[in-house]
PDB file of C-alpha atoms and ligand atoms in Angstrom:
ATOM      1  CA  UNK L 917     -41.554  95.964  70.933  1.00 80.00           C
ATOM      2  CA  UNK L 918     -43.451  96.379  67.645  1.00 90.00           C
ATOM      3  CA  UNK L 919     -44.775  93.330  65.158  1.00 94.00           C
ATOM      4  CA  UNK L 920     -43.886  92.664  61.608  1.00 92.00           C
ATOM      5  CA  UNK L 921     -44.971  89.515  60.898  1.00 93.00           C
ATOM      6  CA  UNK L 922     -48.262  90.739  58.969  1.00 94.00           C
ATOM      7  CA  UNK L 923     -48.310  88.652  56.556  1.00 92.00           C
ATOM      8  CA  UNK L 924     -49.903  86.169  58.102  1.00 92.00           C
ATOM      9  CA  UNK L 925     -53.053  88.179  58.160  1.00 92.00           C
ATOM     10  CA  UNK L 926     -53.464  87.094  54.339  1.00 90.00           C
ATOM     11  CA  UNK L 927     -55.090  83.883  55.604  1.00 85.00           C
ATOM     12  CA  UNK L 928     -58.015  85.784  56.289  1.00 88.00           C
ATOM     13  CA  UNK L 929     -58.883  87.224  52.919  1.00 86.00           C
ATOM     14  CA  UNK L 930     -61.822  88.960  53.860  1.00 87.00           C
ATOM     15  CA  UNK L 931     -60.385  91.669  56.489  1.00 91.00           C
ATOM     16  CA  UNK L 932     -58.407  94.472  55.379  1.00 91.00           C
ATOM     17  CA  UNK L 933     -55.455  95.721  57.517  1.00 94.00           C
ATOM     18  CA  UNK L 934     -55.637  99.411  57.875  1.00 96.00           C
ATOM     19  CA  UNK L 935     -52.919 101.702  59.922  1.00 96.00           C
ATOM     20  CA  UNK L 936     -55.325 102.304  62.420  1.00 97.00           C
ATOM     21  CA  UNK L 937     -56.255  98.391  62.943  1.00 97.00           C
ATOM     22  CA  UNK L 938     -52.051  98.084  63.332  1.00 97.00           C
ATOM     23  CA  UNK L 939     -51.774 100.640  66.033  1.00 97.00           C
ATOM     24  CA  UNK L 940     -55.266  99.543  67.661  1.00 98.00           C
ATOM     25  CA  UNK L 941     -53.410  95.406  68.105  1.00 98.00           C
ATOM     26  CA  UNK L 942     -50.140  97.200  68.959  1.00 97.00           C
ATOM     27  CA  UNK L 943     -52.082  99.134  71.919  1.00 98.00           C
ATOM     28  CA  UNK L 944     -53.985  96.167  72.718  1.00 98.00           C
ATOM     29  CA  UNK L 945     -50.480  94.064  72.831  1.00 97.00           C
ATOM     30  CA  UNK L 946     -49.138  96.471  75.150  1.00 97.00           C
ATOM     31  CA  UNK L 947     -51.914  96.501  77.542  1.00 97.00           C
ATOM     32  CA  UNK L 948     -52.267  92.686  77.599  1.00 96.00           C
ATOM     33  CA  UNK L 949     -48.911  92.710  78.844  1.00 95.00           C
ATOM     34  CA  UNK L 950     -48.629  95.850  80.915  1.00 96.00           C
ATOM     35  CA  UNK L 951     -51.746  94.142  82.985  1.00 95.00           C
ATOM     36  CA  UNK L 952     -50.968  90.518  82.562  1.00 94.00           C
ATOM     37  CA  UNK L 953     -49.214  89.873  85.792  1.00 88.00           C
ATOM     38  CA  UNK L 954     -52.252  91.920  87.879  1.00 88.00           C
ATOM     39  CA  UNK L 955     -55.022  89.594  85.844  1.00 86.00           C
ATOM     40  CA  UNK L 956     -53.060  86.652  85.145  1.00 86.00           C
ATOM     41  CA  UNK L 957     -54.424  86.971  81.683  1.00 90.00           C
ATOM     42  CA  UNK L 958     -52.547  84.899  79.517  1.00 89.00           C
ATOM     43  CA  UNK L 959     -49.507  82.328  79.085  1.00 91.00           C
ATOM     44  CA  UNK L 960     -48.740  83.257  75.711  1.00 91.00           C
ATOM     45  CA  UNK L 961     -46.505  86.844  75.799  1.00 91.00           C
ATOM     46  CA  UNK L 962     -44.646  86.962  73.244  1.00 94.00           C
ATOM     47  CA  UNK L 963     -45.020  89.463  70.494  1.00 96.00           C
ATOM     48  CA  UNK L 964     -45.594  86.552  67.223  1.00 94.00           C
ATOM     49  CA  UNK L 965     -47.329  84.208  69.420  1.00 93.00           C
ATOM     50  CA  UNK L 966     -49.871  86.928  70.498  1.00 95.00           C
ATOM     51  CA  UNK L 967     -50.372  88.155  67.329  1.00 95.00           C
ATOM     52  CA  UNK L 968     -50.838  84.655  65.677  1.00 93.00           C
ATOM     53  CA  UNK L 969     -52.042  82.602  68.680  1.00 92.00           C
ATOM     54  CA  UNK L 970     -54.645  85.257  70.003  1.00 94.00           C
ATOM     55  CA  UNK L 971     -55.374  87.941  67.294  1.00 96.00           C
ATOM     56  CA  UNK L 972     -55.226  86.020  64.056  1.00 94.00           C
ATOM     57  CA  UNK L 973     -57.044  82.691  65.688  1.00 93.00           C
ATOM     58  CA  UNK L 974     -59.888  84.870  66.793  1.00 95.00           C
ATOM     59  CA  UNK L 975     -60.770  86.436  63.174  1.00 95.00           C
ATOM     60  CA  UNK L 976     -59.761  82.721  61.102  1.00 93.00           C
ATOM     61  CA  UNK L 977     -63.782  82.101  61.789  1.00 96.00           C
ATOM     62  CA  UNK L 978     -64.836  84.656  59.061  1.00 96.00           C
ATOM     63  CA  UNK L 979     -63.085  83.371  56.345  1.00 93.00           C
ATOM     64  CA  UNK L 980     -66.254  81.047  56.744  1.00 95.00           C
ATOM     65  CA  UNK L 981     -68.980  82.988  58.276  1.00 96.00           C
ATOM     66  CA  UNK L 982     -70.043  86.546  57.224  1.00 95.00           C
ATOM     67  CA  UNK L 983     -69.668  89.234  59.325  1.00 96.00           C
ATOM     68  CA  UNK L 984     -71.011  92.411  58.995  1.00 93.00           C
ATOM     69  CA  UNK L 985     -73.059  95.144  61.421  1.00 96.00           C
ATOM     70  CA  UNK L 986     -74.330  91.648  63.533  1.00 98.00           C
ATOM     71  CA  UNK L 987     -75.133  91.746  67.872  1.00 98.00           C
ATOM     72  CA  UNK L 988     -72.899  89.725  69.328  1.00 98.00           C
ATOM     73  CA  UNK L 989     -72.182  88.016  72.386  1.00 98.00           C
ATOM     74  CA  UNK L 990     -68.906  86.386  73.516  1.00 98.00           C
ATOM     75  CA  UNK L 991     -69.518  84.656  76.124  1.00 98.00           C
ATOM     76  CA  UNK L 992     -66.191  84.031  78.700  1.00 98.00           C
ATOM     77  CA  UNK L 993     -63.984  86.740  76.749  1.00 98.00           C
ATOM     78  CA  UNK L 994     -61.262  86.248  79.274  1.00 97.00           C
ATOM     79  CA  UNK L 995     -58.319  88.908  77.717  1.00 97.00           C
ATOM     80  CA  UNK L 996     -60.838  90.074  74.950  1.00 98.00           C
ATOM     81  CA  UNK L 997     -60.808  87.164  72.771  1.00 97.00           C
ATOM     82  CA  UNK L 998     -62.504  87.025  70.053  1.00 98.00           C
ATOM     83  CA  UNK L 999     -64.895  89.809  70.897  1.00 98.00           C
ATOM     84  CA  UNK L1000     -62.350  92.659  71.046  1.00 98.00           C
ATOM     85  CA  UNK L1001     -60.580  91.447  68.114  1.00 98.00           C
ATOM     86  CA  UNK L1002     -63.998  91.535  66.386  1.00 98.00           C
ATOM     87  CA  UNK L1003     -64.481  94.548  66.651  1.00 98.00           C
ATOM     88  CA  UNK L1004     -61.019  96.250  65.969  1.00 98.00           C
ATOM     89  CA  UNK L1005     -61.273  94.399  62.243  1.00 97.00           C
ATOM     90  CA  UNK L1006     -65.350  95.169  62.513  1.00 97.00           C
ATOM     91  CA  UNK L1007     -66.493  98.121  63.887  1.00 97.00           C
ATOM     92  CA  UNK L1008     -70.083  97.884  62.420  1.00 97.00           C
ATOM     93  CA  UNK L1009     -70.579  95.148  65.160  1.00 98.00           C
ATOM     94  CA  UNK L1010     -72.086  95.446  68.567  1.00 98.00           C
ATOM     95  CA  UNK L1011     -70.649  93.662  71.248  1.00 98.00           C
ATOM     96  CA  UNK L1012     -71.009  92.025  74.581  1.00 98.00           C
ATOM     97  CA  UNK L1013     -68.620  90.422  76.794  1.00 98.00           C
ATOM     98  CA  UNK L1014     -69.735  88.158  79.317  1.00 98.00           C
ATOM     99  CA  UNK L1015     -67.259  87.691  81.609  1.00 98.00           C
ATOM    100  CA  UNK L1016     -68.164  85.942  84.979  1.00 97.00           C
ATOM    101  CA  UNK L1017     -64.647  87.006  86.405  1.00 96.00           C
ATOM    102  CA  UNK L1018     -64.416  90.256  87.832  1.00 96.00           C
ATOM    103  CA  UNK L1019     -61.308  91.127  87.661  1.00 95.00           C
ATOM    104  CA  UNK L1020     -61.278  89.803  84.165  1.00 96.00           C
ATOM    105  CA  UNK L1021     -64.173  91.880  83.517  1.00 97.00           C
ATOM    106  CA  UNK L1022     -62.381  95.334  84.620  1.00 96.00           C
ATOM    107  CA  UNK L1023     -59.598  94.453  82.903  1.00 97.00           C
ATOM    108  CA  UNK L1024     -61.959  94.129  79.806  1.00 98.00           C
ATOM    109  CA  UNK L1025     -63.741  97.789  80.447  1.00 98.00           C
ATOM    110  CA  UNK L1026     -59.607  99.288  81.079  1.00 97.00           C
ATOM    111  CA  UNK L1027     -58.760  97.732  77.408  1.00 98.00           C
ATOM    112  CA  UNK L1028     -62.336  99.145  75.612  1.00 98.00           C
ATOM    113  CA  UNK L1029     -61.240 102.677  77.200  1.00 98.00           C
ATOM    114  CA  UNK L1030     -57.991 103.086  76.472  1.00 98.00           C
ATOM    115  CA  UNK L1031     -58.556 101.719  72.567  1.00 98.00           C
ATOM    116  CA  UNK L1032     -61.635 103.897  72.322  1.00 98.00           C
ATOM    117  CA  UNK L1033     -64.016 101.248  71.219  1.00 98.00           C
ATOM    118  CA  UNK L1034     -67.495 102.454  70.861  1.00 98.00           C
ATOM    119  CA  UNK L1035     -70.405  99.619  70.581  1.00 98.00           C
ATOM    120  CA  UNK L1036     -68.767  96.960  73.048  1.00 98.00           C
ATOM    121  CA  UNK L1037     -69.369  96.596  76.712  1.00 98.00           C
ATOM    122  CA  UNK L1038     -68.806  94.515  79.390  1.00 98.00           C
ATOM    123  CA  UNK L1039     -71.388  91.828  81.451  1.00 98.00           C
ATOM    124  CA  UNK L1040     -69.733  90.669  84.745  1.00 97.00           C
ATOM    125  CA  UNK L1041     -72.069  87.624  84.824  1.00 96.00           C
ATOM    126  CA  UNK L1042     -72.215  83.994  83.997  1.00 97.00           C
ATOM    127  CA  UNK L1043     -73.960  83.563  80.738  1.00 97.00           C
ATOM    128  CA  UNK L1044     -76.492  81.703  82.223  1.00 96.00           C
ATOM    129  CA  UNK L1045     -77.473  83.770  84.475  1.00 96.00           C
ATOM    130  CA  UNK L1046     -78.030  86.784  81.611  1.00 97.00           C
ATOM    131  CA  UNK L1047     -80.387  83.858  79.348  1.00 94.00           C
ATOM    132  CA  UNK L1048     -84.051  85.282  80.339  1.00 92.00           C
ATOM    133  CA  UNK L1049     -83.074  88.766  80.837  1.00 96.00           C
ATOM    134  CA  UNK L1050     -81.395  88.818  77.261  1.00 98.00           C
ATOM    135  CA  UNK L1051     -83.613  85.997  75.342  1.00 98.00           C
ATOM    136  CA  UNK L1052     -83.165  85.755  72.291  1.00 98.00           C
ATOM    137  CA  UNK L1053     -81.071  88.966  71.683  1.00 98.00           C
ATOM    138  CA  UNK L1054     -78.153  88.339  69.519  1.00 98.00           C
ATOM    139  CA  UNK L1055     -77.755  87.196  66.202  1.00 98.00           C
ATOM    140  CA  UNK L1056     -74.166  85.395  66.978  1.00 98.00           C
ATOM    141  CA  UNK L1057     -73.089  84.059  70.096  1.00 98.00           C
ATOM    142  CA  UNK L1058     -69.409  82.838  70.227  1.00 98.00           C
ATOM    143  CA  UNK L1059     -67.484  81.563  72.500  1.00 98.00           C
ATOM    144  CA  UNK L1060     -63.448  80.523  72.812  1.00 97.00           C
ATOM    145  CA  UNK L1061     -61.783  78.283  74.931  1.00 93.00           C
ATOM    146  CA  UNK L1062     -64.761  78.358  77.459  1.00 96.00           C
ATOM    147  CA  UNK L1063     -66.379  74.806  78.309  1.00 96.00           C
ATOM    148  CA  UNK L1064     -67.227  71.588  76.839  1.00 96.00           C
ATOM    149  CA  UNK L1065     -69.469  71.789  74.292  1.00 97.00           C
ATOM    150  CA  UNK L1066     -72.266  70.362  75.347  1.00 97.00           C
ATOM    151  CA  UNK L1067     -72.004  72.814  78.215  1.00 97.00           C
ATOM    152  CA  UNK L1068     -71.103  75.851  76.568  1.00 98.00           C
ATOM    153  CA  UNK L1069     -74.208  75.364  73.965  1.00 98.00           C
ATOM    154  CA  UNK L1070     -76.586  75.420  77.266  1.00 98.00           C
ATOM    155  CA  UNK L1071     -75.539  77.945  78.456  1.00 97.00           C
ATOM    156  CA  UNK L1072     -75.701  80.500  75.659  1.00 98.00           C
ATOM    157  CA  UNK L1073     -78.700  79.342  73.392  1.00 98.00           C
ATOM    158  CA  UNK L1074     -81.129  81.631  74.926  1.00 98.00           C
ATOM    159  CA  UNK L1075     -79.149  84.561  73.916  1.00 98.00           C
ATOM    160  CA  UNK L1076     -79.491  83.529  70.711  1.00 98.00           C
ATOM    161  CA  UNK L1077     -82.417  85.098  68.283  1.00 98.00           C
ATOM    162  CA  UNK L1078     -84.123  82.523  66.521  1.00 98.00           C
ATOM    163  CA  UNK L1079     -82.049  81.921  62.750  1.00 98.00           C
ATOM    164  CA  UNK L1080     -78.897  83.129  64.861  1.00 98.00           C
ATOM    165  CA  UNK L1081     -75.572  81.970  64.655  1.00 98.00           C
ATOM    166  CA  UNK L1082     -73.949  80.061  67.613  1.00 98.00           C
ATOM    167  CA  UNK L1083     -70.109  80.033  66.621  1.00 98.00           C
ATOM    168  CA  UNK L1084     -67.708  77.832  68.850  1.00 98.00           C
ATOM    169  CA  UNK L1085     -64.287  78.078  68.436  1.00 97.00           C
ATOM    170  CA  UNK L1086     -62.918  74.921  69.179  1.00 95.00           C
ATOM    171  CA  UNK L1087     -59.570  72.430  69.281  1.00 91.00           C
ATOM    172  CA  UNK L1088     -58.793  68.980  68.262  1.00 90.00           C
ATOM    173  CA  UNK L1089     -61.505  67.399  70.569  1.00 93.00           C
ATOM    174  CA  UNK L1090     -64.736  68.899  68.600  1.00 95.00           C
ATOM    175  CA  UNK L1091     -65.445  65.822  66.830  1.00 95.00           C
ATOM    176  CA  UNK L1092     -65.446  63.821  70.211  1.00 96.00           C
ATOM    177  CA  UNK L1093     -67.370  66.713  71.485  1.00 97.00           C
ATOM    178  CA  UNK L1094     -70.043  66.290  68.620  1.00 97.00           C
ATOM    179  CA  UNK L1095     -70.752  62.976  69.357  1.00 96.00           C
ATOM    180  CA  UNK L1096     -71.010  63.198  73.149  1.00 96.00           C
ATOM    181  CA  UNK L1097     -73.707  65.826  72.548  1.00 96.00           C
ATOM    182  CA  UNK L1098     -75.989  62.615  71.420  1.00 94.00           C
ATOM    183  CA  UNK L1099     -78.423  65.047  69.799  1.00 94.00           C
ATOM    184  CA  UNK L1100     -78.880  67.631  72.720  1.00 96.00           C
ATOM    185  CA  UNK L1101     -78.309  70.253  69.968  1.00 98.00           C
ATOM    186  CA  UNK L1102     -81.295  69.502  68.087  1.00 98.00           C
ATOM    187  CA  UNK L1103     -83.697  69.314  71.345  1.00 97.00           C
ATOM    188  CA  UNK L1104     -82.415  72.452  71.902  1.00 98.00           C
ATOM    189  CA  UNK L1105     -83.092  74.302  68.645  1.00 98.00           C
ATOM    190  CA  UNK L1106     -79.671  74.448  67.068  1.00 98.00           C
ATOM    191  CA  UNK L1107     -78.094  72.467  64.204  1.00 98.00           C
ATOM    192  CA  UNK L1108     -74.550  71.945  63.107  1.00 98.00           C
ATOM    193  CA  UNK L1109     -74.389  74.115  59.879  1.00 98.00           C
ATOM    194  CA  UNK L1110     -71.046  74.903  58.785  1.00 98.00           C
ATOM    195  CA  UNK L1111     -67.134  73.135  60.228  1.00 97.00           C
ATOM    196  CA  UNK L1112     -64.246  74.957  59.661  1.00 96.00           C
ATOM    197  CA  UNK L1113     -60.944  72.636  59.886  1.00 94.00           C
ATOM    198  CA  UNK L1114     -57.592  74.906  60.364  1.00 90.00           C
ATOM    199  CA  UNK L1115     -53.656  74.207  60.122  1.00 80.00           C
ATOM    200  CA  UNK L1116     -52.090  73.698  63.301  1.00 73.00           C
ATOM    201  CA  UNK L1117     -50.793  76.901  65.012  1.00 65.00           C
ATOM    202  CA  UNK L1118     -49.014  75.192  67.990  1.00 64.00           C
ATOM    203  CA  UNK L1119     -52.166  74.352  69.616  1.00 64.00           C
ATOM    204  CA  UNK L1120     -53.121  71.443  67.796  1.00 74.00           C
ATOM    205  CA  UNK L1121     -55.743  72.037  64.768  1.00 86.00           C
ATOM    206  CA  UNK L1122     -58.528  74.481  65.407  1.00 90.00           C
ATOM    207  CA  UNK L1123     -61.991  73.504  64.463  1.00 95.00           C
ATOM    208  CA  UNK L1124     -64.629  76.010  64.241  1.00 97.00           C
ATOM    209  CA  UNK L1125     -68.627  74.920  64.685  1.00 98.00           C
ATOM    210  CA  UNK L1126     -71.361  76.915  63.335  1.00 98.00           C
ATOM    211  CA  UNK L1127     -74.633  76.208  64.967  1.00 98.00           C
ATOM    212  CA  UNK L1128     -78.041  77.779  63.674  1.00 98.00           C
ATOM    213  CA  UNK L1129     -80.931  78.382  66.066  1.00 98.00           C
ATOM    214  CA  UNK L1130     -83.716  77.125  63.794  1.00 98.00           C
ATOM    215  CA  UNK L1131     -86.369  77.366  66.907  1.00 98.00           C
ATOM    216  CA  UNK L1132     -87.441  78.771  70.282  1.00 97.00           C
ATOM    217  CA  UNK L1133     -85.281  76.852  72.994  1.00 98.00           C
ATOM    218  CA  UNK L1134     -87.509  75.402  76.003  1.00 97.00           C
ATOM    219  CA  UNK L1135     -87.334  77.265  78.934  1.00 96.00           C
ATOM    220  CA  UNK L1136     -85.780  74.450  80.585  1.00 96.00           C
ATOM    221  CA  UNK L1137     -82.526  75.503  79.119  1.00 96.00           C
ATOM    222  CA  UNK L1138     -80.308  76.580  80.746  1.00 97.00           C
ATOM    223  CA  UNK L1139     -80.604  74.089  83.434  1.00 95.00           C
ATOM    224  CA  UNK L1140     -78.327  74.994  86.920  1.00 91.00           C
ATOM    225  CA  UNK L1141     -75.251  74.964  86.293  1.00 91.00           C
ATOM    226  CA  UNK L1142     -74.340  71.930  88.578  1.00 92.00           C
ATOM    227  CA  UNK L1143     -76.905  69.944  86.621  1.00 92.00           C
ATOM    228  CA  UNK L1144     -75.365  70.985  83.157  1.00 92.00           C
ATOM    229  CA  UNK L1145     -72.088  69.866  84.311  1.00 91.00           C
ATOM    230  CA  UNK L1146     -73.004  66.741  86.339  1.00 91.00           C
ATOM    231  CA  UNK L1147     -74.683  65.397  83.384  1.00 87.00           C
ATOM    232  CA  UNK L1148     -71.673  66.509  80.902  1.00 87.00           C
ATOM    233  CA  UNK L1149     -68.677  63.836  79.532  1.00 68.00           C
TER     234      UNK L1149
HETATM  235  C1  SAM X1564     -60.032  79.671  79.374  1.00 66.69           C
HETATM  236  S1  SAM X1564     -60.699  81.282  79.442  1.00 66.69           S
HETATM  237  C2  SAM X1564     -60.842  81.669  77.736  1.00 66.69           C
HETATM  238  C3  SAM X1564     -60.816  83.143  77.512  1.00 66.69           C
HETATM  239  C4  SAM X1564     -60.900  83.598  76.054  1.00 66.69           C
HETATM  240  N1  SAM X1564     -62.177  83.264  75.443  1.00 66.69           N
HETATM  241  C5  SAM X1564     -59.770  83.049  75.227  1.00 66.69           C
HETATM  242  O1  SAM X1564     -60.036  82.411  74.221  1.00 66.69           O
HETATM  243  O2  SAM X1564     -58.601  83.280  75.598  1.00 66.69           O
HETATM  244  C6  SAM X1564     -62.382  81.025  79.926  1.00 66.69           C
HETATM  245  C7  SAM X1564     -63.036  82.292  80.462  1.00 66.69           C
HETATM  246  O3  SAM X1564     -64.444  82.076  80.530  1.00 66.69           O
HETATM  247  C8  SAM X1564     -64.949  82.645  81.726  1.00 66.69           C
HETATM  248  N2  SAM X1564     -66.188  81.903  82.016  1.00 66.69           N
HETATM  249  C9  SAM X1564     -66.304  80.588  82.341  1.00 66.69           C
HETATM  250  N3  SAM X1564     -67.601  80.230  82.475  1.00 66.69           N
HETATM  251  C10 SAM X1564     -68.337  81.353  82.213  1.00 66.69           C
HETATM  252  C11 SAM X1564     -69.746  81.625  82.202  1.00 66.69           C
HETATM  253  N4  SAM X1564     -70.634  80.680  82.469  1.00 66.69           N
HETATM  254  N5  SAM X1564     -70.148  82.884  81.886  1.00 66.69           N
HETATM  255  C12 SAM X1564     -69.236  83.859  81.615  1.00 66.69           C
HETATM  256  N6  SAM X1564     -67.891  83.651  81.634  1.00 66.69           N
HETATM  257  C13 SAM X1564     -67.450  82.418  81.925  1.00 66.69           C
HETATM  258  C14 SAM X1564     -63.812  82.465  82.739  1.00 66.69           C
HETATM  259  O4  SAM X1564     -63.878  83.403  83.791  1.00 66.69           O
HETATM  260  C15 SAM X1564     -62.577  82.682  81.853  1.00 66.69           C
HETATM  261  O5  SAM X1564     -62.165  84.021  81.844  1.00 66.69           O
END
């Protein structure tokens, strides 16, 4: 089964669609689903809804945020998203993939191989557990679909270099996410920058949070993660 439907790629204006790009998602399609019943990967199979739902959702972010030859960590990458999207449409980028799940993980290192991706590799680790050994490393973290978001900020700001980008890709429930955060961003080091509001792709409306690190984070942070989550909404 091949894809069509590329115009909806002109929503983000700033990433140009080259054959290769087409037959690197195509490959990428077919191994999600080849390996989706092993990993249990994903609900969403269908060609369109892949395409749209996965591959086009994890790139909307940088029609607001400029991405170039950055280190990046995704942290809970699950099938690849948005990390291996990344860097099909940005090959400049370095990558990491935290993936606590093993078998998520392998099925991550299968998909690099078999689209011969340079610069991307794969962390079989909870992010937490990679803060210390990797402080302040990356100049974006990002994260989809991973954990409240007063969790998912503890848990990745040491990765974070100081004047890094923490990107969250988020749904409808952001705002309410903002506010039960009561300020834990700011004892942290990181400030809400930039919000990106999108059109509703079936999921409800997608609302991206930039976060800069404008200091060192106390080493407090990350907390266990029991203790993150028994003090979370
Ligand atoms: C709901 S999935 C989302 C996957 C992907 N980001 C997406 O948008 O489809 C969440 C993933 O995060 C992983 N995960 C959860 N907590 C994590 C942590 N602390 N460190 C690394 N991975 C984590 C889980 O194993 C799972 O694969």
């Amino acid at each position: 089964m091949s894809f069509n439907n590329w115009s909806i790629f002109k929503k983000c204006k700033n990433i140009v669609l080259t054959e290769d790009i087409k037959n690197k998602l195509q490959k990428y399609y077919d191994i999600l689903i080849r390996e989706n019943t092993k990993y249990n990967l994903t609900r969403i199979i269908s060609i369109d809804d892949v395409y749209e739902k996965h591959f086009l959702d994890s790139l909307l972010f940088t029609e607001a945020f400029n991405l170039q030859n950055q280190k990046i960590a995704d942290i809970g990458s699950g099938p690849g998203f948005p990390g291996v999207v990344i860097k099909i449409f940005f090959p400049n980028t370095k990558i990491l993939l935290i993936e606590s799940n093993n078998k998520k993980a392998n099925f991550l290192r299968t998909l690099i191989k078999e689209l011969d991706l340079k610069g991307i590799n794969v962390a079989d680790q909870r992010a937490e557990d990679l803060s210390f050994q990797l402080k302040e490393t990356f100049d974006i973290v990002i994260s989809r679909a991973v954990a409240y978001l007063d969790i998912i900020l503890e848990i990745g700001v040491q990765l974070l270099k100081i004047e890094g980008h923490y990107i969250l890709l988020k749904g409808p429930r952001a705002e309410q996410e903002i506010i039960d955060l009561k300020n834990k961003d700011l004892k942290m080091g990181l400030k809400l920058e930039n919000k990106q509001t999108l059109e509703d792709t079936g999921f409800g409306i997608r609302i991206n949070l930039f976060y800069k690190k404008f200091q060192s984070t106390a080493s407090i942070y990350p907390r266990s993660y029991a203790q993150i989550k028994k003090e979370s909404k």
